[in-house]
Amino acid sequence: MTLEFLQSLNEIEITESLTLLSLLIGGIIMAVGIILARIVRLIFTKYYAPKLPQDTAKNLAKLIYFGIIILAFLVFTSSTGLDLSGLLVAGGIFGIIIGFATQSVVSNLISGIFLMIEKPVKQGDKIELPGSDISGTLLDISTFSVRIRRFDGTIIRVPNESFFTSNIRSLTSTPVRRSDAIVGIAYKEDIDGAISVIEKEIYKSMSFVLMIPKPEFRINELADSSVNIEILVWHPREDWDEVGPKLLKVAKKALDSAGIEIPFPQRVIWRAKE
Amino acid sequence: MEETFSELHNYSKYGIYTIFDSEDILLPNIEIKIKRISENVFSYNRKDTEDNISEQMIPTKSNKLTIELSPIRPLNYPARRTNYVYLDLDTPIFLSEGSAATIFARCPIEIGVFIVHDKHKDSLDWFTCDPVSSRFGLYGLPESGTLCKYAKSEIVESYEDSIPFVNAVLKINLQNDLDEGHSISKIVFPISDNSIYYKNSRAIIDSVTAVLRKKLTLEILDVFSKPAQTDWTLAPTYESTIPVKRMDMGVD
C-alpha cells in the first residue's frame, strides 16, 4: 500500500527531472539537516562554548549551524538531481544587479569578517569611537553590525563598515587608566602647599587611586585669574566612575579645608574721565 | 578554641565564638553589634568610623549563633580586582653574590566573619580595620603591568610582631644566585596561593621565597610561596580561590 503510494508520487513530475517523491525526500533531508544543525549547535553552546571567548563561540556556533544546513542543501540537490545550472546563468545577471543594490550589505559583511579576524576589541570591552562620539560596552560583533550599549543604558547599532573604518579607543585593554582634572588657585597662594593638601586628600578619601604610579601634579596654565593645576591620577580600568567624576570634588574639598582660594574671573573696569 | 562572648573581655582575639544573646564587638575603627531579635534570628550590624553601616539578618537552626572572626587575604577592599600583593619594603635588603637571608615583614590583612554551622563555615562579612592603607599599586608599565594590592611593609623581628587586626607577618626567604650583589626593595606575589594562620590577635601568612637568578639572558626575582610550618589555627578562606600564574619580577 505504502509502496504503491510512493510509486504514485514518483510518477508525478513537477519538472523534467524532479518528481514529487524526490521533492519529498529532499524535504526530509532538509528537515533532518536543520534538526541536526540545531542539536549540534545546542551541544556546542552547552559544552564547548563556555571554554571559548564569547565572540569566538558565537561565530563558531553560527558557522556550524549554517555549515550543516548548506551541507544538507547540497545533499538535497544531488539526491533529487535538481539542475541548478539554469539558476547559475540567471544568477550571473541577477548577481550584477544585486551586487550594485547590496553594495553596502556586502561591504558590512566583509568588514564583519575582517573584524572577527583582526579582533581590535572583544565582547564586553568598554570602547569609544572618538570621531562619532559613541562610547559604551561592546555587546557583540555580528554579520552586518556591531551593537554597543552606551553608558546611558541605550543600545546603538553601528554598521560593521563604519566601525571597521573608525578610530576605536579601548577603555579596558590595559590594567589601569588615568583620569585628570584641572583646578585653579589664586596667584597669592603657595603652589606647593596647595598640591600637598590635594595629594593628602586624594590618598585619604579616594581608595581607588593607585599609590604607584603616584598622583601627578602639573602647572597647566598661568591663566587670567588663577594658576591652573592639572591633577593626574591612575586607577584600575573598571573604576573610572569612582575616580573621574569625584576628582574635582575632592580637590575643592581639600582647598576649602586649607583655606586656599579658588578664584573666579575678575575684571577691573577703568572709567574714562568725562 | 570555643568560648562565649561574655568570656571574651575586649574582643581582641581571633577565633570561634558562640553568641546566645546580644553582643558588641569592638575592633580598630569597626564596631559590630550582634543581637537576637527572635527565637532563631539574629541581626548583624557593622559600623565603621565614617558611619557606613552594613546590616544583615541571620536565621539559625538553634537558639545560638556561632561565628568565627579570622584574618583573610587583603584582596577585597575597596573592590576585588587582583590576586597580587605588592610589598614595598621600607628598607631595601642588599644581597651580595651567592648570599641568602631571611626576614619577617608585615603584610596587610582584612577581617572575615564566618558563620559556623554543621562543620561548615559560610562567609558572612568582611572588612578592613585600616581602610586608608588599603590601596592599589601597579607593578610594571601602565599598558602591560600587573595591578596589585599595595602596601608599605615594615621589616620586623618575628612572627609575634603583627599589629592586631591590621596586618600579619610574612617570612621572606631571600636568595641571590646571581654573580653580583643586588638590592631587593619590593616583593610582588599572588597572595591567593598563601594561607593565613592566627593565634589570639596575631596573624601570620605562608612564607615566600624570592630568588635572584638568571632566566636566559634576563636577571629576575623569582618569587614563590611555601607553606608555613606552624601550630597556629588555619584561617578559613573568604574568597573563592582560582589558580593564578606566578610572575617573574624584573631586577631593578
Short mmCIF file of C-alpha atoms in Angstrom, two decimals:
data_model
loop_
_atom_site.label_atom_id
_atom_site.label_comp_id
_atom_site.label_asym_id
_atom_site.label_seq_id
_atom_site.Cartn_x
_atom_site.Cartn_y
_atom_site.Cartn_z
CA MET A 1 0.00 0.00 0.00
CA THR A 2 2.75 2.44 1.09
CA LEU A 3 4.94 1.26 -1.78
CA GLU A 4 2.14 1.92 -4.22
CA PHE A 5 1.61 5.38 -2.75
CA LEU A 6 5.31 6.18 -3.11
CA GLN A 7 5.29 4.85 -6.64
CA SER A 8 2.38 7.11 -7.49
CA LEU A 9 4.29 10.06 -6.06
CA ASN A 10 7.28 9.12 -8.19
CA GLU A 11 5.13 9.25 -11.26
CA ILE A 12 4.02 12.82 -10.64
CA GLU A 13 6.57 15.03 -12.36
CA ILE A 14 6.99 18.63 -11.28
CA THR A 15 9.69 19.39 -13.80
CA GLU A 16 11.51 17.16 -16.27
CA SER A 17 13.91 15.78 -13.71
CA LEU A 18 12.02 16.47 -10.48
CA THR A 19 9.25 14.23 -9.17
CA LEU A 20 7.04 14.73 -6.15
CA LEU A 21 8.75 11.79 -4.38
CA SER A 22 12.25 13.22 -4.85
CA LEU A 23 10.95 16.57 -3.59
CA LEU A 24 9.53 14.81 -0.52
CA ILE A 25 12.87 13.03 0.12
CA GLY A 26 14.65 16.34 -0.33
CA GLY A 27 12.30 17.96 2.18
CA ILE A 28 13.01 15.20 4.68
CA ILE A 29 16.79 15.63 4.11
CA MET A 30 16.48 19.39 4.70
CA ALA A 31 14.34 18.88 7.84
CA VAL A 32 16.83 16.34 9.21
CA GLY A 33 19.67 18.75 8.33
CA ILE A 34 18.00 21.63 10.20
CA ILE A 35 17.24 19.46 13.26
CA LEU A 36 20.80 18.09 13.22
CA ALA A 37 22.23 21.62 12.90
CA ARG A 38 20.19 22.76 15.89
CA ILE A 39 21.23 19.76 18.00
CA VAL A 40 24.91 20.20 17.15
CA ARG A 41 24.69 23.94 17.87
CA LEU A 42 23.00 23.20 21.21
CA ILE A 43 25.69 20.68 22.19
CA PHE A 44 28.41 23.11 21.14
CA THR A 45 26.83 26.01 23.08
CA LYS A 46 26.39 23.90 26.19
CA TYR A 47 29.68 22.02 26.38
CA TYR A 48 32.33 23.79 24.30
CA ALA A 49 31.32 27.46 24.05
CA PRO A 50 31.91 28.25 27.76
CA LYS A 51 35.59 27.36 27.28
CA LEU A 52 36.00 29.80 24.36
CA PRO A 53 35.93 33.61 24.23
CA GLN A 54 32.30 34.80 23.89
CA ASP A 55 32.53 36.26 20.39
CA THR A 56 34.53 33.29 19.01
CA ALA A 57 31.97 30.89 20.46
CA LYS A 58 29.11 32.84 18.90
CA ASN A 59 30.73 32.92 15.46
CA LEU A 60 31.69 29.24 15.58
CA ALA A 61 28.13 28.31 16.57
CA LYS A 62 26.83 30.23 13.52
CA LEU A 63 29.42 28.58 11.28
CA ILE A 64 28.47 25.09 12.48
CA TYR A 65 24.73 25.77 12.13
CA PHE A 66 24.80 27.22 8.64
CA GLY A 67 27.53 24.79 7.54
CA ILE A 68 25.31 21.79 8.32
CA ILE A 69 22.31 23.43 6.61
CA ILE A 70 24.33 24.16 3.46
CA LEU A 71 25.62 20.56 3.51
CA ALA A 72 22.03 19.31 3.81
CA PHE A 73 21.01 21.52 0.86
CA LEU A 74 23.83 20.09 -1.26
CA VAL A 75 22.74 16.55 -0.38
CA PHE A 76 19.17 17.58 -1.24
CA THR A 77 20.13 18.92 -4.68
CA SER A 78 22.31 15.92 -5.54
CA SER A 79 19.72 13.39 -4.32
CA THR A 80 16.90 14.99 -6.29
CA GLY A 81 19.06 15.51 -9.34
CA LEU A 82 18.00 19.14 -9.38
CA ASP A 83 19.80 21.01 -12.15
CA LEU A 84 20.85 24.43 -10.89
CA SER A 85 22.84 25.42 -13.97
CA GLY A 86 19.92 27.49 -15.23
CA LEU A 87 19.84 29.31 -11.96
CA LEU A 88 23.57 29.97 -12.25
CA VAL A 89 23.17 31.66 -15.63
CA ALA A 90 20.28 33.74 -14.31
CA GLY A 91 22.26 34.30 -11.15
CA GLY A 92 25.08 35.84 -13.16
CA ILE A 93 22.82 38.57 -14.50
CA PHE A 94 20.99 38.97 -11.20
CA GLY A 95 24.32 38.95 -9.40
CA ILE A 96 25.40 42.14 -11.12
CA ILE A 97 22.09 43.84 -10.34
CA ILE A 98 22.02 42.60 -6.76
CA GLY A 99 25.72 43.44 -6.36
CA PHE A 100 25.00 47.09 -7.07
CA ALA A 101 21.90 47.09 -4.89
CA THR A 102 23.54 45.40 -1.95
CA GLN A 103 26.92 47.08 -2.10
CA SER A 104 26.72 48.34 1.49
CA VAL A 105 25.41 44.98 2.73
CA VAL A 106 28.36 43.16 1.19
CA SER A 107 30.72 45.82 2.48
CA ASN A 108 29.36 45.33 6.01
CA LEU A 109 29.67 41.57 5.66
CA ILE A 110 33.29 41.77 4.53
CA SER A 111 34.08 44.31 7.29
CA GLY A 112 32.45 41.97 9.80
CA ILE A 113 34.69 39.10 8.65
CA PHE A 114 37.78 41.31 8.97
CA LEU A 115 36.65 42.49 12.42
CA MET A 116 36.32 38.86 13.51
CA ILE A 117 39.81 38.10 12.18
CA GLU A 118 41.54 41.22 13.47
CA LYS A 119 39.67 41.42 16.79
CA PRO A 120 40.57 45.02 17.65
CA VAL A 121 38.22 44.75 20.64
CA LYS A 122 36.27 41.93 22.20
CA GLN A 123 32.79 41.46 23.60
CA GLY A 124 32.37 43.20 26.97
CA ASP A 125 35.13 45.75 26.34
CA LYS A 126 34.38 49.38 27.09
CA ILE A 127 35.12 51.35 23.95
CA GLU A 128 34.87 54.81 22.47
CA LEU A 129 34.63 55.85 18.83
CA PRO A 130 36.16 59.33 19.08
CA GLY A 131 35.01 60.51 15.65
CA SER A 132 31.37 59.68 16.14
CA ASP A 133 31.00 60.47 19.84
CA ILE A 134 29.91 56.92 20.68
CA SER A 135 31.13 55.24 23.84
CA GLY A 136 29.91 52.24 25.82
CA THR A 137 30.22 48.49 26.24
CA LEU A 138 30.61 46.33 23.15
CA LEU A 139 27.75 43.81 23.17
CA ASP A 140 28.55 41.85 20.02
CA ILE A 141 30.03 41.91 16.55
CA SER A 142 27.57 40.19 14.23
CA THR A 143 27.47 39.60 10.49
CA PHE A 144 26.42 43.10 9.46
CA SER A 145 26.67 45.32 12.52
CA VAL A 146 28.14 45.97 15.93
CA ARG A 147 25.95 46.64 18.95
CA ILE A 148 27.17 48.96 21.70
CA ARG A 149 25.42 49.62 24.99
CA ARG A 150 26.08 53.26 25.75
CA PHE A 151 26.77 54.40 29.30
CA ASP A 152 23.27 55.92 29.45
CA GLY A 153 21.80 52.42 29.02
CA THR A 154 20.63 52.78 25.42
CA ILE A 155 21.86 50.42 22.71
CA ILE A 156 23.30 51.72 19.47
CA ARG A 157 23.86 49.69 16.29
CA VAL A 158 26.88 50.63 14.22
CA PRO A 159 27.29 49.11 10.72
CA ASN A 160 30.42 46.95 10.52
CA GLU A 161 31.90 49.03 7.71
CA SER A 162 31.64 52.24 9.72
CA PHE A 163 33.01 50.53 12.86
CA PHE A 164 35.90 48.94 10.94
CA THR A 165 36.99 52.23 9.41
CA SER A 166 36.59 54.21 12.67
CA ASN A 167 39.26 55.01 15.23
CA ILE A 168 38.48 52.72 18.16
CA ARG A 169 39.61 53.71 21.65
CA SER A 170 39.62 50.75 24.03
CA LEU A 171 39.00 51.80 27.61
CA THR A 172 39.62 48.39 29.17
CA SER A 173 42.51 46.76 27.36
CA THR A 174 45.11 47.96 29.86
CA PRO A 175 45.07 47.11 33.58
CA VAL A 176 44.93 50.76 34.66
CA ARG A 177 43.62 54.09 33.36
CA ARG A 178 44.40 57.69 34.10
CA SER A 179 41.91 60.40 34.99
CA ASP A 180 42.63 64.09 35.15
CA ALA A 181 41.14 67.32 36.38
CA ILE A 182 42.20 70.97 36.38
CA VAL A 183 41.73 73.20 39.40
CA GLY A 184 42.74 76.85 39.70
CA ILE A 185 44.19 78.57 42.77
CA ALA A 186 44.71 82.29 43.39
CA TYR A 187 48.05 83.84 42.43
CA LYS A 188 48.76 84.76 46.06
CA GLU A 189 48.57 81.10 47.21
CA ASP A 190 51.52 78.76 47.70
CA ILE A 191 51.51 76.23 44.82
CA ASP A 192 53.42 73.51 46.71
CA GLY A 193 51.14 73.90 49.72
CA ALA A 194 48.04 73.55 47.53
CA ILE A 195 49.46 70.46 45.82
CA SER A 196 50.31 68.93 49.19
CA VAL A 197 46.78 69.34 50.60
CA ILE A 198 45.16 67.96 47.42
CA GLU A 199 47.54 64.98 47.45
CA LYS A 200 46.78 64.21 51.10
CA GLU A 201 43.03 64.39 50.50
CA ILE A 202 43.31 62.10 47.46
CA TYR A 203 45.22 59.50 49.49
CA LYS A 204 42.74 59.80 52.36
CA SER A 205 39.43 59.68 50.54
CA MET A 206 39.98 58.10 47.11
CA SER A 207 40.56 54.42 47.75
CA PHE A 208 40.72 53.51 44.05
CA VAL A 209 43.59 55.87 43.24
CA LEU A 210 46.86 53.97 42.76
CA MET A 211 49.79 54.58 45.11
CA ILE A 212 52.12 53.57 42.27
CA PRO A 213 52.27 55.36 39.84
CA LYS A 214 51.78 58.26 42.24
CA PRO A 215 49.31 61.08 41.53
CA GLU A 216 50.99 63.72 39.39
CA PHE A 217 50.53 67.49 39.56
CA ARG A 218 51.45 69.86 36.74
CA ILE A 219 51.05 73.60 36.38
CA ASN A 220 48.79 73.65 33.37
CA GLU A 221 48.45 77.38 32.81
CA LEU A 222 49.09 80.79 34.31
CA ALA A 223 45.57 81.89 33.46
CA ASP A 224 43.87 85.27 33.67
CA SER A 225 42.65 84.85 37.23
CA SER A 226 44.26 81.67 38.53
CA VAL A 227 47.21 79.33 38.48
CA ASN A 228 45.74 76.16 36.99
CA ILE A 229 46.97 72.87 38.45
CA GLU A 230 46.39 69.69 36.46
CA ILE A 231 45.83 66.60 38.60
CA LEU A 232 46.59 63.22 37.03
CA VAL A 233 45.74 60.03 38.91
CA TRP A 234 45.81 56.35 37.92
CA HIS A 235 43.14 53.84 38.89
CA PRO A 236 42.04 50.28 37.96
CA ARG A 237 40.45 50.29 34.49
CA GLU A 238 37.00 49.32 35.83
CA ASP A 239 36.82 52.12 38.35
CA TRP A 240 36.73 55.31 36.31
CA ASP A 241 33.35 56.21 37.81
CA GLU A 242 34.85 56.00 41.31
CA VAL A 243 37.61 58.46 40.42
CA GLY A 244 36.99 60.59 37.32
CA PRO A 245 33.77 62.33 38.38
CA LYS A 246 34.93 62.74 42.01
CA LEU A 247 38.39 64.17 41.47
CA LEU A 248 37.35 67.83 41.25
CA LYS A 249 35.11 67.50 44.30
CA VAL A 250 37.98 66.06 46.35
CA ALA A 251 40.36 68.79 45.15
CA LYS A 252 37.87 71.54 46.04
CA LYS A 253 37.22 69.99 49.45
CA ALA A 254 40.96 69.89 50.16
CA LEU A 255 41.50 73.50 49.08
CA ASP A 256 38.45 74.73 51.03
CA SER A 257 39.61 72.94 54.19
CA ALA A 258 43.06 74.51 53.89
CA GLY A 259 41.56 77.96 53.21
CA ILE A 260 43.15 78.17 49.76
CA GLU A 261 41.24 80.48 47.43
CA ILE A 262 39.82 79.18 44.17
CA PRO A 263 39.40 82.46 42.27
CA PHE A 264 36.73 83.36 39.76
CA PRO A 265 37.40 85.57 36.74
CA GLN A 266 37.65 89.23 37.74
CA ARG A 267 37.78 92.30 35.55
CA VAL A 268 38.88 95.80 36.59
CA ILE A 269 36.94 98.48 34.71
CA TRP A 270 38.52 101.94 34.41
CA ARG A 271 36.08 104.65 33.68
CA ALA A 272 37.44 107.34 31.38
CA LYS A 273 37.13 110.95 32.62
CA GLU A 274 34.25 112.74 31.03
CA MET B 1 39.13 27.37 70.98
CA GLU B 2 35.45 27.88 71.55
CA GLU B 3 34.33 30.42 74.10
CA THR B 4 31.33 32.65 74.65
CA PHE B 5 31.48 36.36 74.07
CA SER B 6 30.91 37.01 77.75
CA GLU B 7 34.24 35.30 78.42
CA LEU B 8 35.96 37.49 75.87
CA HIS B 9 36.55 40.83 77.50
CA ASN B 10 37.77 43.12 74.78
CA TYR B 11 37.29 41.02 71.65
CA SER B 12 40.93 41.32 70.85
CA LYS B 13 41.25 37.73 69.70
CA TYR B 14 40.54 35.86 66.53
CA GLY B 15 38.65 32.60 66.95
CA ILE B 16 35.32 30.84 67.16
CA TYR B 17 32.67 32.35 69.43
CA THR B 18 29.19 31.30 70.42
CA ILE B 19 26.60 34.03 70.94
CA PHE B 20 23.46 33.31 72.93
CA ASP B 21 22.00 36.79 73.19
CA SER B 22 23.35 40.20 72.17
CA GLU B 23 26.97 41.24 71.99
CA ASP B 24 29.08 44.15 70.78
CA ILE B 25 32.46 43.57 69.16
CA LEU B 26 34.95 46.41 69.12
CA LEU B 27 37.83 46.33 66.67
CA PRO B 28 40.08 49.13 65.44
CA ASN B 29 37.80 51.56 63.51
CA ILE B 30 34.99 48.97 63.43
CA GLU B 31 32.06 48.26 65.71
CA ILE B 32 29.96 45.14 65.29
CA LYS B 33 26.66 44.57 67.07
CA ILE B 34 25.06 41.13 67.03
CA LYS B 35 21.61 40.97 68.55
CA ARG B 36 18.99 38.29 68.96
CA ILE B 37 15.74 39.60 67.51
CA SER B 38 13.61 36.47 67.84
CA GLU B 39 13.92 32.82 68.91
CA ASN B 40 16.02 31.75 65.94
CA VAL B 41 17.00 35.01 64.26
CA PHE B 42 19.96 37.25 64.95
CA SER B 43 20.79 40.62 63.46
CA TYR B 44 24.31 41.55 62.42
CA ASN B 45 25.24 45.23 62.22
CA ARG B 46 28.68 46.60 61.38
CA LYS B 47 29.60 50.27 61.54
CA ASP B 48 32.88 51.93 60.58
CA THR B 49 34.31 55.29 61.64
CA GLU B 50 32.64 57.04 58.69
CA ASP B 51 29.26 55.70 59.83
CA ASN B 52 28.93 53.33 56.88
CA ILE B 53 26.57 50.62 58.05
CA SER B 54 26.23 47.03 56.88
CA GLU B 55 23.26 45.12 58.25
CA GLN B 56 22.13 41.51 57.83
CA MET B 57 19.61 39.12 59.36
CA ILE B 58 20.82 35.64 60.27
CA PRO B 59 18.23 32.88 60.79
CA THR B 60 19.68 29.98 62.81
CA LYS B 61 18.61 26.40 63.41
CA SER B 62 19.27 26.57 67.14
CA ASN B 63 19.00 29.33 69.72
CA LYS B 64 22.66 30.27 69.46
CA LEU B 65 24.87 31.74 66.78
CA THR B 66 28.41 30.52 66.25
CA ILE B 67 30.78 32.76 64.33
CA GLU B 68 34.46 32.78 63.53
CA LEU B 69 36.41 36.01 63.41
CA SER B 70 39.57 35.49 61.41
CA PRO B 71 42.14 37.23 59.24
CA ILE B 72 41.66 36.90 55.48
CA ARG B 73 43.71 37.84 52.44
CA PRO B 74 43.79 41.59 51.72
CA LEU B 75 42.06 41.37 48.35
CA ASN B 76 38.54 42.67 48.84
CA TYR B 77 38.73 46.35 49.86
CA PRO B 78 37.92 48.68 48.15
CA ALA B 79 36.96 46.13 45.46
CA ARG B 80 38.16 42.73 44.30
CA ARG B 81 40.42 43.50 41.35
CA THR B 82 43.52 41.34 41.70
CA ASN B 83 45.16 38.38 43.40
CA TYR B 84 48.57 40.00 43.68
CA VAL B 85 50.15 41.83 46.60
CA TYR B 86 52.94 44.38 46.19
CA LEU B 87 55.01 44.75 49.35
CA ASP B 88 57.16 47.85 49.21
CA LEU B 89 59.85 47.13 51.83
CA ASP B 90 60.57 50.19 53.98
CA THR B 91 64.28 49.30 53.96
CA PRO B 92 65.80 47.62 50.88
CA ILE B 93 67.77 44.43 51.55
CA PHE B 94 71.17 44.13 49.90
CA LEU B 95 72.24 40.62 49.00
CA SER B 96 75.81 40.08 47.92
CA GLU B 97 76.74 37.42 45.37
CA GLY B 98 75.61 33.92 46.43
CA SER B 99 74.21 35.06 49.77
CA ALA B 100 70.86 34.36 51.42
CA ALA B 101 68.81 35.96 54.18
CA THR B 102 65.52 35.51 55.98
CA ILE B 103 63.39 38.45 57.01
CA PHE B 104 59.99 38.94 58.58
CA ALA B 105 57.81 41.63 57.02
CA ARG B 106 54.35 42.95 57.74
CA CYS B 107 51.64 42.31 55.17
CA PRO B 108 48.14 43.84 55.33
CA ILE B 109 45.12 41.66 56.05
CA GLU B 110 41.37 42.03 56.10
CA ILE B 111 38.99 40.53 58.62
CA GLY B 112 36.42 37.90 57.72
CA VAL B 113 33.34 36.96 59.73
CA PHE B 114 32.14 33.41 59.12
CA ILE B 115 29.00 31.63 60.32
CA VAL B 116 29.93 28.21 61.69
CA HIS B 117 27.26 25.52 61.39
CA ASP B 118 27.33 21.75 60.90
CA LYS B 119 31.13 21.87 60.49
CA HIS B 120 30.73 24.34 57.58
CA LYS B 121 31.98 27.90 57.55
CA ASP B 122 29.98 30.37 55.46
CA SER B 123 31.29 33.82 54.69
CA LEU B 124 29.07 36.41 56.33
CA ASP B 125 31.05 39.62 56.07
CA TRP B 126 34.47 41.10 55.50
CA PHE B 127 36.03 44.45 56.27
CA THR B 128 39.32 46.19 56.82
CA CYS B 129 40.33 47.89 60.04
CA ASP B 130 42.79 50.11 58.16
CA PRO B 131 40.99 51.38 55.02
CA VAL B 132 43.40 54.28 54.49
CA SER B 133 46.32 51.90 53.93
CA SER B 134 44.36 49.51 51.73
CA ARG B 135 45.28 50.74 48.27
CA PHE B 136 46.20 49.55 44.79
CA GLY B 137 49.55 49.82 43.03
CA LEU B 138 50.82 48.88 39.62
CA TYR B 139 53.85 46.68 39.09
CA GLY B 140 55.22 47.35 35.63
CA LEU B 141 54.08 49.64 32.85
CA PRO B 142 50.52 51.03 32.54
CA GLU B 143 49.93 49.16 29.28
CA SER B 144 51.20 45.75 30.41
CA GLY B 145 51.78 45.81 34.18
CA THR B 146 50.10 43.87 36.95
CA LEU B 147 47.57 45.52 39.22
CA CYS B 148 48.34 44.66 42.86
CA LYS B 149 47.18 45.46 46.35
CA TYR B 150 49.94 47.81 47.50
CA ALA B 151 51.35 48.19 50.99
CA LYS B 152 54.39 49.75 52.59
CA SER B 153 55.90 46.88 54.53
CA GLU B 154 57.96 47.22 57.68
CA ILE B 155 60.60 44.65 58.46
CA VAL B 156 60.08 43.18 61.93
CA GLU B 157 61.85 40.69 64.18
CA SER B 158 59.49 37.73 64.46
CA TYR B 159 56.05 36.25 63.81
CA GLU B 160 54.82 37.89 67.03
CA ASP B 161 55.15 41.41 65.65
CA SER B 162 51.93 41.79 63.67
CA ILE B 163 49.54 44.64 64.54
CA PRO B 164 46.28 43.04 65.72
CA PHE B 165 43.53 43.14 63.08
CA VAL B 166 45.62 45.34 60.76
CA ASN B 167 48.39 43.14 59.41
CA ALA B 168 50.08 39.76 59.56
CA VAL B 169 53.73 38.78 59.49
CA LEU B 170 55.20 37.05 56.49
CA LYS B 171 58.55 35.26 56.42
CA ILE B 172 60.53 36.06 53.28
CA ASN B 173 63.48 33.88 52.34
CA LEU B 174 65.79 35.83 50.05
CA GLN B 175 68.50 34.26 47.98
CA ASN B 176 70.91 35.66 45.41
CA ASP B 177 72.06 33.17 42.78
CA LEU B 178 73.48 35.89 40.53
CA ASP B 179 77.16 36.65 40.21
CA GLU B 180 76.78 40.19 41.54
CA GLY B 181 75.16 41.91 44.52
CA HIS B 182 71.63 43.33 44.29
CA SER B 183 69.15 45.24 46.45
CA ILE B 184 65.62 43.98 46.88
CA SER B 185 63.12 46.68 47.73
CA LYS B 186 59.82 45.13 46.69
CA ILE B 187 58.15 41.74 46.51
CA VAL B 188 55.20 41.01 44.23
CA PHE B 189 53.41 37.67 44.54
CA PRO B 190 49.93 36.14 44.14
CA ILE B 191 48.71 36.01 47.73
CA SER B 192 45.84 33.72 46.73
CA ASP B 193 48.43 30.89 46.99
CA ASN B 194 49.13 31.75 50.63
CA SER B 195 47.17 30.61 53.66
CA ILE B 196 46.75 32.72 56.79
CA TYR B 197 47.02 31.43 60.34
CA TYR B 198 46.05 33.11 63.59
CA LYS B 199 46.70 32.84 67.31
CA ASN B 200 44.97 35.17 69.77
CA SER B 201 45.13 38.52 67.96
CA ARG B 202 48.22 37.80 65.87
CA ALA B 203 48.31 36.52 62.31
CA ILE B 204 50.92 35.02 60.01
CA ILE B 205 50.95 34.22 56.31
CA ASP B 206 52.60 31.35 54.45
CA SER B 207 56.18 32.31 53.72
CA VAL B 208 57.54 33.33 50.32
CA THR B 209 60.91 32.60 48.81
CA ALA B 210 62.45 35.15 46.48
CA VAL B 211 65.41 34.01 44.42
CA LEU B 212 67.50 36.36 42.30
CA ARG B 213 68.54 34.30 39.31
CA LYS B 214 69.16 34.33 35.60
CA LYS B 215 66.46 33.24 33.18
CA LEU B 216 68.03 33.04 29.74
CA THR B 217 69.70 36.45 29.50
CA LEU B 218 67.38 38.24 31.95
CA GLU B 219 68.03 38.72 35.64
CA ILE B 220 64.79 38.04 37.50
CA LEU B 221 63.44 37.81 41.02
CA ASP B 222 61.58 34.52 41.15
CA VAL B 223 59.00 34.63 43.97
CA PHE B 224 57.11 31.53 45.12
CA SER B 225 55.11 30.57 48.19
CA LYS B 226 55.93 27.92 50.76
CA PRO B 227 53.54 26.64 53.44
CA ALA B 228 54.39 27.85 56.94
CA GLN B 229 55.22 25.15 59.49
CA THR B 230 53.13 26.32 62.42
CA ASP B 231 50.67 25.15 65.06
CA TRP B 232 48.61 28.36 64.70
CA THR B 233 44.99 27.99 63.57
CA LEU B 234 44.41 27.98 59.82
CA ALA B 235 42.03 30.80 58.87
CA PRO B 236 39.08 29.98 56.61
CA THR B 237 39.18 31.27 53.05
CA TYR B 238 36.82 34.10 52.25
CA GLU B 239 37.12 34.38 48.52
CA SER B 240 36.89 31.56 46.00
CA THR B 241 40.44 30.72 45.05
CA ILE B 242 41.41 30.35 41.45
CA PRO B 243 44.90 29.32 40.36
CA VAL B 244 46.99 32.36 39.49
CA LYS B 245 50.03 32.37 37.27
CA ARG B 246 53.25 33.13 39.11
CA MET B 247 55.06 36.17 37.81
CA ASP B 248 58.76 36.79 37.27
CA MET B 249 59.78 40.17 38.64
CA GLY B 250 62.50 42.13 36.92
CA VAL B 251 65.59 43.14 38.85
CA ASP B 252 65.93 46.90 39.40
#
